[in-house]
XYZ file of C-alpha atoms in Angstrom:
73
model
C -6.458 -9.439 -7.349
C -4.463 -7.754 -4.300
C -1.282 -9.470 -2.734
C 0.517 -8.716 -0.065
C 3.238 -9.770 2.334
C 5.761 -8.099 4.909
C 8.481 -8.857 7.244
C 9.059 -7.245 10.976
C 11.827 -8.513 13.454
C 14.134 -6.892 15.772
C 17.942 -6.167 16.739
C 18.748 -4.520 20.727
C 16.406 -1.648 22.014
C 15.481 -1.133 17.397
C 12.435 -2.795 16.122
C 11.771 -2.606 12.728
C 9.030 -3.304 10.048
C 7.740 -3.173 5.955
C 5.262 -3.551 3.742
C 4.247 -4.222 0.279
C 0.957 -4.097 -1.160
C -0.396 -4.663 -5.076
C -4.634 -4.466 -5.607
C -5.534 -4.521 -9.261
C -8.923 -4.499 -11.080
C -10.079 -5.120 -15.075
C -13.148 -2.153 -14.230
C -15.177 -1.774 -15.898
C -16.974 1.110 -18.765
C -18.480 3.619 -16.519
C -20.177 5.391 -18.793
C -23.200 3.392 -21.363
C -21.588 1.298 -23.829
C -24.758 1.475 -26.060
C -23.845 5.390 -26.217
C -20.365 5.046 -26.705
C -18.420 3.315 -23.935
C -15.781 0.785 -24.566
C -13.071 1.260 -21.858
C -12.772 0.308 -18.758
C -12.289 1.773 -16.138
C -9.353 -0.560 -15.102
C -6.850 0.408 -11.668
C -3.457 -1.305 -9.996
C -2.234 0.390 -6.742
C 0.768 -0.047 -5.388
C 1.718 0.311 -0.676
C 5.162 0.599 0.299
C 5.212 1.396 4.159
C 7.442 0.136 6.931
C 7.798 1.359 10.408
C 11.585 1.292 13.247
C 10.984 1.295 16.554
C 13.288 2.754 19.140
C 13.736 1.976 23.357
C 15.494 5.455 24.282
C 14.651 4.407 28.404
C 12.705 2.132 30.477
C 10.382 4.748 29.889
C 10.261 6.493 26.637
C 10.781 5.491 22.729
C 10.837 7.152 20.074
C 9.024 5.704 16.398
C 8.946 6.756 12.625
C 6.484 5.419 10.447
C 5.758 6.348 6.209
C 4.621 4.310 3.575
C 4.380 5.879 -0.798
C 1.272 4.644 -2.460
C 1.032 4.527 -5.725
C -2.132 4.107 -8.152
C -2.513 3.694 -11.792
C -5.450 4.429 -13.866
């Protein structure tokens, strides 16, 4: 399955966004089952990301982004 959600908005000269997504798979055995391969190589990955964007003046904006990913196999 894949799940994803996010939000964004702005207050005065500051804009922001935040997102979270998760992906899960049961996987399959990459090793031939006839030779003893019994594990499924599943995976679960979660990603968090965000952005801040600020207007400094009419000609200049500054922004910062970040992303963190955690994965289990």
